[in-house]
C-alpha cells in the first residue's frame, strides 16, 4: 500500500475498444512470441557455437537477453489484461514493473555503447583489438552496464517509494510509466522529475553520442570504396535500430504536459518497448555472417540427422 492509501493502479492500455483490444491481443501475442523465439535463438546459437565465441557475439547475446527480459516484464501482463478484461495492477507490482523496465532499458543503453566501441576497436584499431577487448574486458563492460542500470533504477524506485498516492489511480498507459506516476502523486514531485530528467537525459545523450561517434569513426577510417560501402551497410542497419530506440525513448519523455502529447508519447513508447526487442535479432543477426553460417549449419545437421 502506498503512503496515500492506494493499493492498486488501473492500466487503461492503448484503447478501450473491445474489438480493437482483440486485434491488439493477437498482434502483441505474435510479436512477443517472435521476440522470445528470436532472442533466445540468438543466445543459444552464440552459446553452443564455438566459432561464435567472440566479443562481438558475446555482446550480441547479452543484448538478446536484455530484450527478452524487458519485453517479458510487461507484455505478458498486458496480454492477460486484454484476455481477461482485467486492468488492475497492485501498487507494489506497478513499482516493480517500472523498476525492471528502467533497469533493462538503462543497461541496454550502456550495452549499445559498448557494442559500438567494440566494433570501432575491431575495425579501426585491429592490431590492439585482441589486447584491449579480452574476455575479462567484455565481462567488465557488461557488468558495469548492469551496475549502472541498477543504480539508475534503484534511484528512481527510492524516489517513488517516498511519494504519496491519494487518488485517482488510473494510468493511461499499458505499463507503469514513471512520468504518469508523477502526475498521479499527491506529493511534491519537482525534485523527482528533475532528477529523472537529468539522469535519463545524461544516460541517453552520452551513450547515443558514443554509438554515433564510434560508427562515424569507422566510416572515416576506412579508405577503400568497397570497404566503406560494406561498413556503411552494416553501420546503417545498426544506426537504424539505435535511432528508433533512442529517438522514441527521448521523444517519449520530452513531451509537454498536455493530453495530446500523452497520446503521442504512448505511441512512441511502443517502439522502444515492443518494436525494438523484435527488431534487434534481425538487425544484428542477419547482418552477421558468422551467426547466419552457424544457423545454416545447425539447420543442416537437423535436416540430415
Coordinates of C-alpha atoms in Angstrom, one line a residue:
X1 CA 0.0 0.0 0.0
X2 CA 1.2 3.5 -0.9
X3 CA 1.6 6.3 1.7
X4 CA -1.7 7.8 0.5
X5 CA -3.7 4.6 0.7
X6 CA -3.7 3.5 -2.9
X7 CA -3.4 -0.3 -3.2
X8 CA -3.6 -0.7 -7.0
X9 CA -3.5 1.2 -10.3
X10 CA -5.7 0.8 -13.3
X11 CA -3.8 0.4 -16.6
X12 CA -6.1 1.6 -19.4
X13 CA -3.9 0.2 -22.2
X14 CA -3.8 1.5 -25.7
X15 CA -7.6 1.6 -26.3
X16 CA -10.9 0.9 -24.7
X17 CA -12.5 -0.5 -27.9
X18 CA -13.3 -4.2 -27.2
X19 CA -12.9 -5.2 -30.9
X20 CA -9.6 -3.4 -31.2
X21 CA -8.4 -4.9 -28.0
X22 CA -8.9 -8.4 -29.5
X23 CA -6.8 -7.4 -32.5
X24 CA -4.1 -5.9 -30.3
X25 CA -4.1 -9.1 -28.2
X26 CA -3.4 -11.2 -31.2
X27 CA -0.8 -8.8 -32.6
X28 CA 1.1 -8.4 -29.4
X29 CA 1.0 -12.1 -28.7
X30 CA 2.5 -12.8 -32.1
X31 CA 5.1 -10.0 -31.5
X32 CA 6.0 -11.4 -28.1
X33 CA 6.4 -15.0 -29.4
X34 CA 8.7 -13.8 -32.2
X35 CA 10.6 -11.7 -29.7
X36 CA 11.1 -14.6 -27.3
X37 CA 12.0 -17.1 -30.0
X38 CA 14.3 -14.7 -31.9
X39 CA 16.2 -13.6 -28.8
X40 CA 16.5 -17.0 -27.2
X41 CA 17.7 -18.3 -30.6
X42 CA 20.5 -15.8 -30.7
X43 CA 21.5 -16.6 -27.1
X44 CA 21.5 -20.4 -27.7
X45 CA 23.4 -20.2 -31.1
X46 CA 26.1 -18.0 -29.6
X47 CA 26.4 -20.2 -26.6
X48 CA 26.7 -23.6 -28.3
X49 CA 28.7 -22.5 -31.4
X50 CA 32.4 -22.4 -30.6
X51 CA 33.1 -20.2 -33.7
X52 CA 30.8 -17.5 -32.3
X53 CA 32.7 -17.1 -29.0
X54 CA 34.0 -13.6 -29.8
X55 CA 33.5 -10.2 -28.1
X56 CA 31.0 -9.1 -30.8
X57 CA 28.8 -12.1 -30.4
X58 CA 29.1 -12.1 -26.7
X59 CA 27.7 -8.6 -26.6
X60 CA 25.0 -9.7 -29.1
X61 CA 23.9 -12.5 -26.8
X62 CA 23.7 -10.0 -23.9
X63 CA 21.6 -7.6 -26.0
X64 CA 19.3 -10.5 -26.8
X65 CA 19.0 -11.4 -23.1
X66 CA 18.1 -7.8 -22.2
X67 CA 15.5 -7.6 -25.0
X68 CA 13.9 -10.9 -23.8
X69 CA 13.9 -9.7 -20.2
X70 CA 12.4 -6.3 -20.5
X71 CA 9.7 -7.3 -23.0
X72 CA 8.8 -10.1 -20.6
X73 CA 8.4 -7.6 -17.8
X74 CA 5.2 -6.1 -19.1
X75 CA 3.9 -7.8 -22.3
X76 CA 2.6 -10.9 -20.5
X77 CA 0.7 -8.7 -18.0
X78 CA -0.7 -6.7 -20.9
X79 CA -1.8 -9.8 -22.7
X80 CA -3.5 -11.1 -19.6
X81 CA -5.3 -7.7 -19.2
X82 CA -6.5 -7.9 -22.8
X83 CA -7.6 -11.5 -22.4
X84 CA -9.3 -11.3 -19.0
X85 CA -10.6 -7.7 -19.3
X86 CA -8.7 -7.0 -16.1
X87 CA -6.8 -3.8 -15.9
X88 CA -5.6 -3.6 -12.3
X89 CA -2.0 -3.9 -11.1
X90 CA -1.0 -3.8 -7.5
X91 CA 0.9 -0.8 -6.1
X92 CA 4.0 -3.0 -5.4
X93 CA 3.6 -4.7 -8.8
X94 CA 3.5 -1.4 -10.6
X95 CA 6.6 0.0 -8.9
X96 CA 8.5 -3.3 -9.5
X97 CA 7.4 -3.3 -13.2
X98 CA 8.7 0.2 -13.7
X99 CA 11.9 -0.7 -11.8
X100 CA 12.7 -3.7 -14.0
X101 CA 11.8 -1.8 -17.2
X102 CA 14.1 1.0 -16.1
X103 CA 16.9 -1.4 -15.2
X104 CA 16.9 -3.3 -18.5
X105 CA 16.4 -0.2 -20.7
X106 CA 19.2 1.7 -19.0
X107 CA 21.5 -1.3 -19.2
X108 CA 20.7 -1.6 -22.9
X109 CA 21.8 2.0 -23.4
X110 CA 25.2 1.3 -22.0
X111 CA 25.5 -2.1 -23.7
X112 CA 24.8 -0.5 -27.1
X113 CA 27.6 2.0 -26.5
X114 CA 29.9 -0.9 -25.6
X115 CA 28.9 -2.8 -28.7
X116 CA 29.7 0.2 -30.9
X117 CA 33.0 0.8 -29.2
X118 CA 33.9 -2.9 -29.7
X119 CA 33.2 -2.5 -33.5
X120 CA 35.3 0.7 -33.6
X121 CA 38.3 -1.1 -32.0
X122 CA 37.9 -4.1 -34.2
X123 CA 37.9 -2.1 -37.4
X124 CA 40.0 1.0 -36.6
X125 CA 42.5 -0.5 -34.1
X126 CA 42.9 -4.1 -35.3
X127 CA 46.4 -4.5 -34.0
X128 CA 45.4 -3.6 -30.5
X129 CA 41.9 -5.2 -30.5
X130 CA 42.7 -8.6 -29.0
X131 CA 44.8 -7.0 -26.2
X132 CA 42.1 -4.4 -25.4
X133 CA 38.9 -6.5 -25.9
X134 CA 39.7 -9.5 -23.8
X135 CA 37.2 -11.8 -22.2
X136 CA 37.7 -10.1 -18.9
X137 CA 37.2 -6.7 -20.6
X138 CA 33.9 -7.8 -22.1
X139 CA 32.7 -9.2 -18.8
X140 CA 33.7 -5.9 -17.1
X141 CA 31.8 -3.8 -19.7
X142 CA 28.6 -5.9 -19.3
X143 CA 28.9 -5.9 -15.5
X144 CA 29.3 -2.1 -15.4
X145 CA 26.4 -1.7 -17.7
X146 CA 24.2 -3.7 -15.3
X147 CA 25.5 -1.9 -12.3
X148 CA 24.7 1.5 -13.8
X149 CA 21.3 0.2 -14.8
X150 CA 20.7 -1.0 -11.2
X151 CA 21.8 2.3 -9.8
X152 CA 19.5 4.2 -12.2
X153 CA 16.6 2.0 -11.4
X154 CA 17.1 2.0 -7.6
X155 CA 17.4 5.7 -7.5
X156 CA 14.0 6.3 -9.1
X157 CA 12.4 3.4 -7.1
X158 CA 13.6 5.0 -3.9
X159 CA 12.1 8.3 -5.0
X160 CA 8.7 6.7 -5.9
X161 CA 8.5 4.9 -2.6
X162 CA 8.7 8.3 -0.9
X163 CA 5.7 9.7 -2.8
X164 CA 2.1 9.5 -1.7
X165 CA -0.7 8.4 -4.0
X166 CA -4.1 9.5 -2.7
X167 CA -6.2 9.0 -5.9
X168 CA -7.1 8.9 -8.7
X169 CA -5.3 5.7 -9.6
X170 CA -5.8 5.5 -13.4
X171 CA -2.8 5.2 -15.7
X172 CA -3.5 6.0 -19.3
X173 CA -0.8 3.5 -20.5
X174 CA -0.1 -0.2 -21.0
X175 CA 2.6 -0.3 -18.3
X176 CA 3.6 1.6 -15.2
X177 CA 5.4 4.7 -16.7
X178 CA 7.2 6.9 -14.2
X179 CA 6.0 10.2 -15.8
X180 CA 2.4 9.2 -15.3
X181 CA 3.1 8.1 -11.7
X182 CA 4.5 11.6 -11.1
X183 CA 1.2 13.0 -12.3
X184 CA -0.9 10.8 -10.0
X185 CA 1.1 11.5 -6.9
X186 CA -0.3 14.0 -4.4
X187 CA 3.2 14.8 -3.2
X188 CA 5.6 17.4 -4.5
X189 CA 7.4 15.7 -7.4
X190 CA 9.5 18.6 -8.7
X191 CA 12.7 17.1 -7.3
X192 CA 11.9 13.6 -8.6
X193 CA 11.1 15.0 -12.1
X194 CA 14.3 17.0 -12.2
X195 CA 16.4 14.0 -11.1
X196 CA 14.7 11.8 -13.7
X197 CA 15.3 14.2 -16.5
X198 CA 19.0 14.7 -15.5
X199 CA 19.8 11.0 -15.1
X200 CA 17.8 9.7 -18.0
X201 CA 18.9 12.6 -20.3
X202 CA 22.5 12.2 -19.4
X203 CA 22.4 8.5 -19.9
X204 CA 20.6 8.7 -23.3
X205 CA 22.6 11.5 -24.8
X206 CA 26.0 10.2 -23.6
X207 CA 25.5 6.7 -24.8
X208 CA 24.0 7.8 -28.1
X209 CA 27.0 10.1 -28.8
X210 CA 29.3 7.2 -28.1
X211 CA 27.4 5.0 -30.5
X212 CA 27.3 7.6 -33.3
X213 CA 30.9 8.7 -32.9
X214 CA 32.1 5.1 -33.0
X215 CA 30.3 4.4 -36.2
X216 CA 31.3 7.7 -37.8
X217 CA 34.9 6.8 -36.8
X218 CA 34.6 3.5 -38.6
X219 CA 33.3 5.1 -41.8
X220 CA 36.0 7.8 -41.7
X221 CA 38.8 5.4 -41.1
X222 CA 38.1 3.0 -43.9
X223 CA 39.8 4.3 -47.1
X224 CA 38.7 1.9 -49.9
X225 CA 35.3 2.4 -51.6
X226 CA 34.4 -1.3 -51.3
X227 CA 35.3 -1.4 -47.6
X228 CA 33.5 1.8 -46.9
X229 CA 30.4 0.6 -48.7
X230 CA 30.4 -2.7 -46.8
X231 CA 30.9 -0.9 -43.5
X232 CA 28.2 1.6 -44.3
X233 CA 25.6 -1.1 -45.0
X234 CA 26.4 -2.7 -41.6
X235 CA 26.6 0.7 -39.7
X236 CA 23.4 2.0 -41.4
X237 CA 21.4 -1.0 -40.2
X238 CA 22.8 -0.7 -36.6
X239 CA 22.2 3.0 -36.6
X240 CA 18.6 2.5 -37.8
X241 CA 17.9 0.3 -34.7
X242 CA 19.7 2.7 -32.4
X243 CA 17.9 5.7 -33.8
X244 CA 14.5 4.1 -33.4
X245 CA 15.4 3.1 -29.8
X246 CA 16.9 6.4 -28.7
X247 CA 14.5 8.6 -30.8
X248 CA 11.4 7.0 -29.4
X249 CA 12.9 7.0 -25.9
X250 CA 13.8 10.7 -25.9
X251 CA 10.6 11.7 -27.7
X252 CA 8.5 10.0 -25.0
X253 CA 10.0 11.8 -22.1
X254 CA 10.5 15.3 -23.7
X255 CA 6.8 15.8 -24.5
X256 CA 5.0 18.8 -23.0
X257 CA 2.4 18.1 -20.3
X258 CA -0.9 18.0 -22.2
X259 CA -3.4 15.3 -23.3
X260 CA -2.4 15.2 -26.9
X261 CA 1.3 14.8 -26.1
X262 CA 0.4 11.9 -23.7
X263 CA -1.1 10.0 -26.6
X264 CA 1.9 10.7 -28.8
X265 CA 4.3 9.6 -26.1
X266 CA 2.3 6.4 -25.6
X267 CA 2.5 5.6 -29.3
X268 CA 6.3 6.4 -29.3
X269 CA 6.8 4.1 -26.3
X270 CA 5.6 1.2 -28.3
X271 CA 8.7 1.5 -30.5
X272 CA 11.3 1.2 -27.7
X273 CA 9.3 -1.3 -25.6
X274 CA 7.8 -3.6 -28.2
X275 CA 9.2 -3.0 -31.7
X276 CA 12.9 -2.8 -30.8
X277 CA 13.1 -6.2 -29.0
X278 CA 11.7 -7.9 -32.0
X279 CA 13.9 -6.0 -34.5
X280 CA 17.2 -6.3 -32.8
X281 CA 17.7 -10.0 -33.6
X282 CA 17.0 -9.2 -37.2
X283 CA 19.2 -6.1 -37.4
X284 CA 22.2 -7.5 -35.6
X285 CA 22.0 -11.2 -36.6
X286 CA 21.0 -11.1 -40.2
X287 CA 23.9 -8.7 -40.9
X288 CA 26.3 -11.1 -39.0
X289 CA 27.8 -13.6 -41.4
X290 CA 29.1 -15.8 -38.5
X291 CA 25.7 -16.1 -36.9
X292 CA 24.0 -16.8 -40.3
X293 CA 26.5 -19.6 -41.1
X294 CA 26.1 -21.1 -37.6
X295 CA 22.3 -21.2 -38.1
X296 CA 22.8 -22.7 -41.6
X297 CA 25.0 -25.5 -40.2
X298 CA 22.6 -26.1 -37.3
X299 CA 19.7 -26.5 -39.7
X300 CA 21.6 -28.8 -42.0
X301 CA 22.6 -31.0 -39.1
X302 CA 18.9 -31.2 -38.0
X303 CA 17.7 -32.0 -41.6
X304 CA 20.3 -34.7 -42.2
X305 CA 20.4 -36.2 -38.7

